[in-house]
GROMACS .gro file of C-alpha atoms in nm:
model
  315
    1MET     CA    1   0.007  -0.017   0.015
    2SER     CA    2   0.106   0.339  -0.040
    3ASP     CA    3   0.260   0.519   0.198
    4PHE     CA    4   0.022   0.805   0.320
    5ASN     CA    5   0.295   1.027   0.366
    6THR     CA    6   0.458   1.039   0.051
    7THR     CA    7   0.499   1.380  -0.114
    8ASN     CA    8   0.747   1.360  -0.311
    9PHE     CA    9   0.679   1.141  -0.637
   10THR     CA   10   0.536   1.183  -1.023
   11ASN     CA   11   0.222   1.017  -1.143
   12PRO     CA   12   0.155   0.826  -0.878
   13SER     CA   13  -0.010   0.431  -0.950
   14SER     CA   14  -0.290   0.517  -0.663
   15PHE     CA   15  -0.461   0.747  -0.449
   16ILE     CA   16  -0.575   0.751  -0.115
   17LEU     CA   17  -0.898   0.820   0.016
   18LEU     CA   18  -0.919   0.943   0.371
   19GLY     CA   19  -1.286   0.915   0.414
   20ILE     CA   20  -1.379   1.198   0.614
   21PRO     CA   21  -1.138   1.408   0.762
   22GLY     CA   22  -1.178   1.454   1.086
   23LEU     CA   23  -1.404   1.261   1.221
   24GLU     CA   24  -1.189   0.909   1.120
   25ALA     CA   25  -1.261   0.797   1.477
   26ALA     CA   26  -1.621   0.790   1.367
   27HIS     CA   27  -1.598   0.583   1.077
   28VAL     CA   28  -1.766   0.314   1.232
   29TRP     CA   29  -2.068   0.453   1.371
   30LEU     CA   30  -2.098   0.662   1.011
   31SER     CA   31  -2.074   0.356   0.839
   32ILE     CA   32  -2.456   0.248   1.016
   33PRO     CA   33  -2.617   0.520   0.844
   34PHE     CA   34  -2.446   0.517   0.512
   35CYS     CA   35  -2.490   0.103   0.478
   36ILE     CA   36  -2.894   0.162   0.555
   37MET     CA   37  -2.920   0.412   0.264
   38TYR     CA   38  -2.732   0.174   0.053
   39ALA     CA   39  -2.982  -0.110   0.148
   40ILE     CA   40  -3.245   0.114   0.074
   41VAL     CA   41  -3.160   0.249  -0.225
   42VAL     CA   42  -3.096  -0.136  -0.385
   43LEU     CA   43  -3.400  -0.264  -0.219
   44GLY     CA   44  -3.623   0.029  -0.326
   45ASN     CA   45  -3.513   0.074  -0.640
   46PHE     CA   46  -3.484  -0.313  -0.765
   47THR     CA   47  -3.883  -0.308  -0.651
   48LEU     CA   48  -3.927  -0.038  -0.855
   49LEU     CA   49  -3.812  -0.206  -1.122
   50PHE     CA   50  -3.951  -0.549  -1.047
   51ILE     CA   51  -4.336  -0.379  -1.030
   52VAL     CA   52  -4.273  -0.232  -1.379
   53LYS     CA   53  -4.159  -0.525  -1.553
   54LYS     CA   54  -4.426  -0.748  -1.391
   55GLU     CA   55  -4.736  -0.533  -1.459
   56SER     CA   56  -4.787  -0.453  -1.858
   57SER     CA   57  -5.011  -0.183  -1.759
   58LEU     CA   58  -4.732   0.018  -1.641
   59HIS     CA   59  -4.570  -0.007  -1.951
   60VAL     CA   60  -4.579   0.353  -2.078
   61PRO     CA   61  -4.335   0.646  -2.110
   62VAL     CA   62  -4.347   0.798  -1.783
   63TYR     CA   63  -4.275   0.422  -1.575
   64TYR     CA   64  -3.998   0.385  -1.871
   65PHE     CA   65  -3.821   0.695  -1.714
   66LEU     CA   66  -3.898   0.599  -1.374
   67CYS     CA   67  -3.688   0.267  -1.441
   68ILE     CA   68  -3.384   0.457  -1.587
   69LEU     CA   69  -3.390   0.696  -1.309
   70ALA     CA   70  -3.406   0.357  -1.093
   71VAL     CA   71  -3.105   0.208  -1.260
   72THR     CA   72  -2.933   0.560  -1.266
   73ASP     CA   73  -2.951   0.585  -0.892
   74LEU     CA   74  -2.857   0.213  -0.859
   75VAL     CA   75  -2.528   0.284  -1.065
   76LEU     CA   76  -2.468   0.610  -0.897
   77SER     CA   77  -2.462   0.464  -0.509
   78THR     CA   78  -2.300   0.175  -0.602
   79SER     CA   79  -2.025   0.353  -0.777
   80ILE     CA   80  -1.930   0.497  -0.454
   81LEU     CA   81  -2.108   0.376  -0.152
   82PRO     CA   82  -1.906  -0.026  -0.137
   83LYS     CA   83  -1.575   0.184  -0.160
   84MET     CA   84  -1.653   0.414   0.121
   85LEU     CA   85  -1.803   0.138   0.356
   86SER     CA   86  -1.499  -0.013   0.271
   87ILE     CA   87  -1.272   0.252   0.402
   88PHE     CA   88  -1.482   0.303   0.752
   89TRP     CA   89  -1.476  -0.100   0.817
   90PHE     CA   90  -1.168  -0.201   0.684
   91ASN     CA   91  -0.924   0.106   0.644
   92SER     CA   92  -0.925   0.023   0.286
   93ARG     CA   93  -0.785   0.376   0.149
   94GLU     CA   94  -0.594   0.287  -0.143
   95ILE     CA   95  -0.767   0.300  -0.480
   96ASP     CA   96  -0.590   0.283  -0.832
   97PHE     CA   97  -0.511   0.577  -1.103
   98ASN     CA   98  -0.765   0.437  -1.320
   99ALA     CA   99  -0.998   0.318  -1.064
  100CYS     CA  100  -1.013   0.644  -0.953
  101LEU     CA  101  -1.082   0.783  -1.280
  102THR     CA  102  -1.366   0.537  -1.383
  103GLN     CA  103  -1.552   0.641  -1.037
  104MET     CA  104  -1.496   0.992  -1.150
  105PHE     CA  105  -1.691   0.900  -1.484
  106PHE     CA  106  -1.940   0.714  -1.380
  107LEU     CA  107  -2.046   0.955  -1.076
  108HIS     CA  108  -2.061   1.272  -1.297
  109SER     CA  109  -2.181   1.143  -1.584
  110PHE     CA  110  -2.480   0.959  -1.383
  111SER     CA  111  -2.553   1.260  -1.172
  112MET     CA  112  -2.618   1.411  -1.543
  113ILE     CA  113  -2.824   1.153  -1.680
  114GLU     CA  114  -3.052   1.189  -1.345
  115SER     CA  115  -3.066   1.554  -1.433
  116GLY     CA  116  -3.094   1.493  -1.792
  117ILE     CA  117  -3.408   1.204  -1.668
  118LEU     CA  118  -3.602   1.432  -1.472
  119VAL     CA  119  -3.627   1.682  -1.770
  120ALA     CA  120  -3.768   1.384  -1.964
  121MET     CA  121  -4.019   1.344  -1.697
  122ALA     CA  122  -4.151   1.704  -1.689
  123LEU     CA  123  -4.229   1.693  -2.071
  124ASP     CA  124  -4.384   1.318  -1.993
  125ARG     CA  125  -4.631   1.553  -1.733
  126TYR     CA  126  -4.662   1.874  -1.966
  127VAL     CA  127  -4.781   1.628  -2.273
  128ALA     CA  128  -5.023   1.442  -2.026
  129ILE     CA  129  -5.167   1.738  -1.875
  130CYS     CA  130  -5.197   1.969  -2.185
  131HIS     CA  131  -5.236   1.762  -2.462
  132PRO     CA  132  -5.379   1.453  -2.339
  133LEU     CA  133  -5.528   1.298  -2.594
  134ARG     CA  134  -5.215   1.313  -2.815
  135HIS     CA  135  -4.983   1.165  -2.550
  136SER     CA  136  -4.963   0.834  -2.697
  137THR     CA  137  -4.921   0.971  -3.039
  138ILE     CA  138  -4.614   1.204  -2.920
  139LEU     CA  139  -4.454   0.997  -2.650
  140THR     CA  140  -4.430   0.660  -2.839
  141ASN     CA  141  -4.195   0.421  -2.762
  142PRO     CA  142  -3.873   0.500  -3.038
  143VAL     CA  143  -3.954   0.894  -2.884
  144VAL     CA  144  -3.890   0.765  -2.522
  145GLY     CA  145  -3.585   0.571  -2.688
  146LYS     CA  146  -3.438   0.846  -2.882
  147MET     CA  147  -3.510   1.081  -2.542
  148SER     CA  148  -3.303   0.831  -2.340
  149LEU     CA  149  -3.041   0.790  -2.571
  150THR     CA  150  -2.972   1.187  -2.645
  151VAL     CA  151  -2.967   1.216  -2.258
  152ALA     CA  152  -2.696   0.947  -2.201
  153LEU     CA  153  -2.486   1.067  -2.479
  154ARG     CA  154  -2.483   1.442  -2.363
  155SER     CA  155  -2.362   1.295  -2.008
  156GLY     CA  156  -2.118   1.120  -2.173
  157VAL     CA  157  -1.999   1.396  -2.431
  158LEU     CA  158  -1.964   1.620  -2.154
  159THR     CA  159  -1.767   1.410  -1.919
  160LEU     CA  160  -1.472   1.277  -2.096
  161PRO     CA  161  -1.286   1.636  -2.166
  162GLY     CA  162  -1.308   1.687  -1.777
  163LEU     CA  163  -1.173   1.306  -1.715
  164LEU     CA  164  -0.931   1.348  -1.979
  165LEU     CA  165  -0.794   1.644  -1.847
  166ALA     CA  166  -0.744   1.473  -1.463
  167ARG     CA  167  -0.594   1.213  -1.620
  168GLN     CA  168  -0.292   1.423  -1.805
  169TRP     CA  169  -0.259   1.680  -1.531
  170PRO     CA  170   0.130   1.575  -1.363
  171TYR     CA  171   0.049   1.485  -1.023
  172CYS     CA  172   0.360   1.527  -0.797
  173ARG     CA  173   0.235   1.680  -0.457
  174THR     CA  174   0.065   1.417  -0.291
  175ASN     CA  175  -0.141   1.113  -0.351
  176ILE     CA  176  -0.407   1.162  -0.024
  177ILE     CA  177  -0.750   1.261  -0.152
  178PRO     CA  178  -0.966   1.421   0.154
  179HIS     CA  179  -1.263   1.291   0.050
  180THR     CA  180  -1.486   0.949   0.064
  181TYR     CA  181  -1.443   0.931  -0.396
  182CYS     CA  182  -1.268   1.056  -0.635
  183GLU     CA  183  -1.452   1.352  -0.681
  184HIS     CA  184  -1.329   1.557  -0.999
  185MET     CA  185  -1.208   1.893  -0.806
  186ALA     CA  186  -1.078   1.696  -0.473
  187MET     CA  187  -0.847   1.514  -0.721
  188VAL     CA  188  -0.708   1.772  -1.016
  189LYS     CA  189  -0.612   2.001  -0.677
  190LEU     CA  190  -0.338   1.749  -0.590
  191ALA     CA  191  -0.178   1.811  -0.934
  192CYS     CA  192   0.137   2.037  -0.950
  193ALA     CA  193   0.006   2.245  -1.298
  194ASP     CA  194  -0.228   2.502  -1.380
  195ILE     CA  195  -0.551   2.349  -1.323
  196ARG     CA  196  -0.780   2.654  -1.409
  197VAL     CA  197  -0.876   2.479  -1.759
  198SER     CA  198  -1.023   2.164  -1.526
  199SER     CA  199  -1.179   2.422  -1.305
  200TYR     CA  200  -1.360   2.630  -1.567
  201TYR     CA  201  -1.460   2.357  -1.747
  202GLY     CA  202  -1.634   2.175  -1.430
  203LEU     CA  203  -1.794   2.458  -1.365
  204PHE     CA  204  -1.934   2.522  -1.684
  205VAL     CA  205  -2.041   2.135  -1.690
  206VAL     CA  206  -2.251   2.222  -1.380
  207PHE     CA  207  -2.390   2.523  -1.486
  208PHE     CA  208  -2.446   2.469  -1.824
  209VAL     CA  209  -2.618   2.115  -1.695
  210THR     CA  210  -2.798   2.251  -1.431
  211CYS     CA  211  -2.931   2.576  -1.558
  212LEU     CA  212  -3.037   2.432  -1.862
  213ASP     CA  213  -3.217   2.139  -1.743
  214VAL     CA  214  -3.396   2.418  -1.498
  215VAL     CA  215  -3.501   2.624  -1.754
  216PHE     CA  216  -3.662   2.333  -1.956
  217ILE     CA  217  -3.838   2.166  -1.635
  218SER     CA  218  -3.943   2.538  -1.531
  219ILE     CA  219  -4.092   2.586  -1.928
  220SER     CA  220  -4.299   2.295  -1.857
  221TYR     CA  221  -4.453   2.335  -1.521
  222THR     CA  222  -4.506   2.653  -1.632
  223GLN     CA  223  -4.753   2.535  -1.912
  224ILE     CA  224  -4.888   2.258  -1.684
  225LEU     CA  225  -4.968   2.512  -1.437
  226ARG     CA  226  -5.161   2.748  -1.681
  227ALA     CA  227  -5.348   2.437  -1.785
  228VAL     CA  228  -5.450   2.355  -1.453
  229PHE     CA  229  -5.546   2.659  -1.352
  230HIS     CA  230  -5.803   2.711  -1.653
  231LEU     CA  231  -5.950   2.407  -1.540
  232PRO     CA  232  -6.328   2.411  -1.440
  233THR     CA  233  -6.336   2.292  -1.071
  234LYS     CA  234  -6.088   2.294  -0.735
  235ASP     CA  235  -6.160   1.908  -0.731
  236ALA     CA  236  -6.033   1.874  -1.092
  237ARG     CA  237  -5.732   2.125  -1.050
  238CYS     CA  238  -5.586   1.939  -0.747
  239LYS     CA  239  -5.641   1.602  -0.881
  240THR     CA  240  -5.427   1.707  -1.212
  241PHE     CA  241  -5.169   1.881  -1.053
  242GLY     CA  242  -5.114   1.586  -0.815
  243THR     CA  243  -4.978   1.385  -1.086
  244CYS     CA  244  -4.681   1.577  -1.054
  245GLY     CA  245  -4.671   1.502  -0.718
  246SER     CA  246  -4.372   1.231  -0.710
  247HIS     CA  247  -4.206   1.426  -1.016
  248LEU     CA  248  -4.204   1.738  -0.790
  249GLY     CA  249  -4.021   1.545  -0.502
  250ALA     CA  250  -3.776   1.402  -0.710
  251ILE     CA  251  -3.643   1.734  -0.854
  252LEU     CA  252  -3.613   1.881  -0.509
  253ALA     CA  253  -3.455   1.553  -0.403
  254PHE     CA  254  -3.221   1.612  -0.667
  255TYR     CA  255  -3.144   1.970  -0.695
  256ILE     CA  256  -3.132   2.148  -0.365
  257PRO     CA  257  -2.826   1.885  -0.213
  258CYS     CA  258  -2.665   1.964  -0.563
  259VAL     CA  259  -2.731   2.340  -0.514
  260LEU     CA  260  -2.626   2.324  -0.118
  261SER     CA  261  -2.326   2.140  -0.227
  262LEU     CA  262  -2.202   2.361  -0.488
  263LEU     CA  263  -2.233   2.680  -0.263
  264MET     CA  264  -2.037   2.512  -0.008
  265HIS     CA  265  -1.787   2.421  -0.231
  266ARG     CA  266  -1.750   2.778  -0.395
  267PHE     CA  267  -1.814   2.991  -0.147
  268GLY     CA  268  -1.795   2.770   0.204
  269HIS     CA  269  -1.402   2.823   0.230
  270SER     CA  270  -1.441   2.870   0.631
  271VAL     CA  271  -1.655   2.571   0.690
  272ALA     CA  272  -1.509   2.259   0.817
  273LEU     CA  273  -1.350   2.005   0.584
  274HIS     CA  274  -1.559   1.714   0.691
  275PHE     CA  275  -1.892   1.913   0.651
  276HIS     CA  276  -1.815   1.969   0.285
  277VAL     CA  277  -1.705   1.599   0.257
  278LEU     CA  278  -2.067   1.500   0.418
  279LEU     CA  279  -2.288   1.730   0.244
  280SER     CA  280  -2.085   1.600  -0.113
  281ASN     CA  281  -2.199   1.255  -0.025
  282MET     CA  282  -2.554   1.368   0.091
  283TYR     CA  283  -2.561   1.536  -0.289
  284ALA     CA  284  -2.467   1.165  -0.426
  285LEU     CA  285  -2.691   0.923  -0.203
  286PHE     CA  286  -2.984   1.168  -0.099
  287PRO     CA  287  -3.197   1.112  -0.458
  288PRO     CA  288  -3.096   0.747  -0.509
  289VAL     CA  289  -3.249   0.706  -0.138
  290LEU     CA  290  -3.581   0.923  -0.191
  291ASN     CA  291  -3.659   0.871  -0.556
  292PRO     CA  292  -3.796   0.479  -0.478
  293ILE     CA  293  -3.976   0.594  -0.138
  294ILE     CA  294  -4.129   0.910  -0.287
  295TYR     CA  295  -4.284   0.689  -0.594
  296GLY     CA  296  -4.363   0.446  -0.369
  297VAL     CA  297  -4.577   0.635  -0.166
  298ARG     CA  298  -4.686   0.874  -0.393
  299THR     CA  299  -4.778   0.683  -0.711
  300ARG     CA  300  -5.094   0.521  -0.652
  301GLU     CA  301  -5.007   0.255  -0.923
  302ILE     CA  302  -4.687   0.117  -0.761
  303ARG     CA  303  -4.844   0.149  -0.445
  304ASP     CA  304  -5.128  -0.111  -0.508
  305ARG     CA  305  -4.932  -0.339  -0.686
  306LEU     CA  306  -4.670  -0.327  -0.415
  307LEU     CA  307  -4.929  -0.368  -0.162
  308ARG     CA  308  -5.112  -0.672  -0.418
  309LEU     CA  309  -4.740  -0.838  -0.434
  310PHE     CA  310  -4.712  -0.851  -0.010
  311THR     CA  311  -5.080  -0.967   0.004
  312GLN     CA  312  -5.012  -1.249  -0.267
  313LYS     CA  313  -4.720  -1.349  -0.064
  314GLY     CA  314  -4.874  -1.351   0.253
  315ASN     CA  315  -5.162  -1.579   0.151
   0.00000   0.00000   0.00000
């Protein structure tokens, strides 16, 4: 294993992940909530996938997007949590250079995929509410496939340049990353070179993706609200807008930790490092934990089929 105190070398073959700096003594205790969160992610998202696969009535665009969201959440959490738990439980802090880059790719690209799928789901809600009679002809299976492919290609195209930049920097200061996973800026800050290109590109990607997606979601919901307010009765308005409740919950679960993490990373220089790391972990783990709970509780079709599944098993 690499020496933790090594400071003079060039291009290390591996990095050392410290976990949560300043809270090393509490790693075992911190592993308990993180382990519970991972169990919820795996159980909840696999249950969603199973229910949608088994129920042919759920083979419609909104549930296809929900399945992609579930797979994205599984990949996101699995890209960081197993390694994090191995740090907490076994003090296994070393990670290969290429494995670090791979983890970075999955983390950042699938975060962008999640944001893009939320936009696609907003479009689905817009068509379902504003053009209900044309929903099945507008959002056909080929259209859903093309939208999903576009989201995946966008994330890959935008993630790869940052990854290639991180790979080509010379690392000759230290191989110690004060984090639980290979976060982009936490890694490139170790380079003994002018990393402004990486920093500016990272900021561009974050603001471009976040701002663009939030604008598209806002436009969709502006049109949805206009259509809802034109409905004749209060009950009709509440019932129609209620179909957006799960999606709005998923949006808040994703973008609020994202914005808080971004603001803290850029402007919270006086905040303790362990708080930065904990907030980064919450940003990566909250959506995968909350999404299956939100959709399981708020979506009647999924809730009914889940209850039916348990009832059949009980009988």
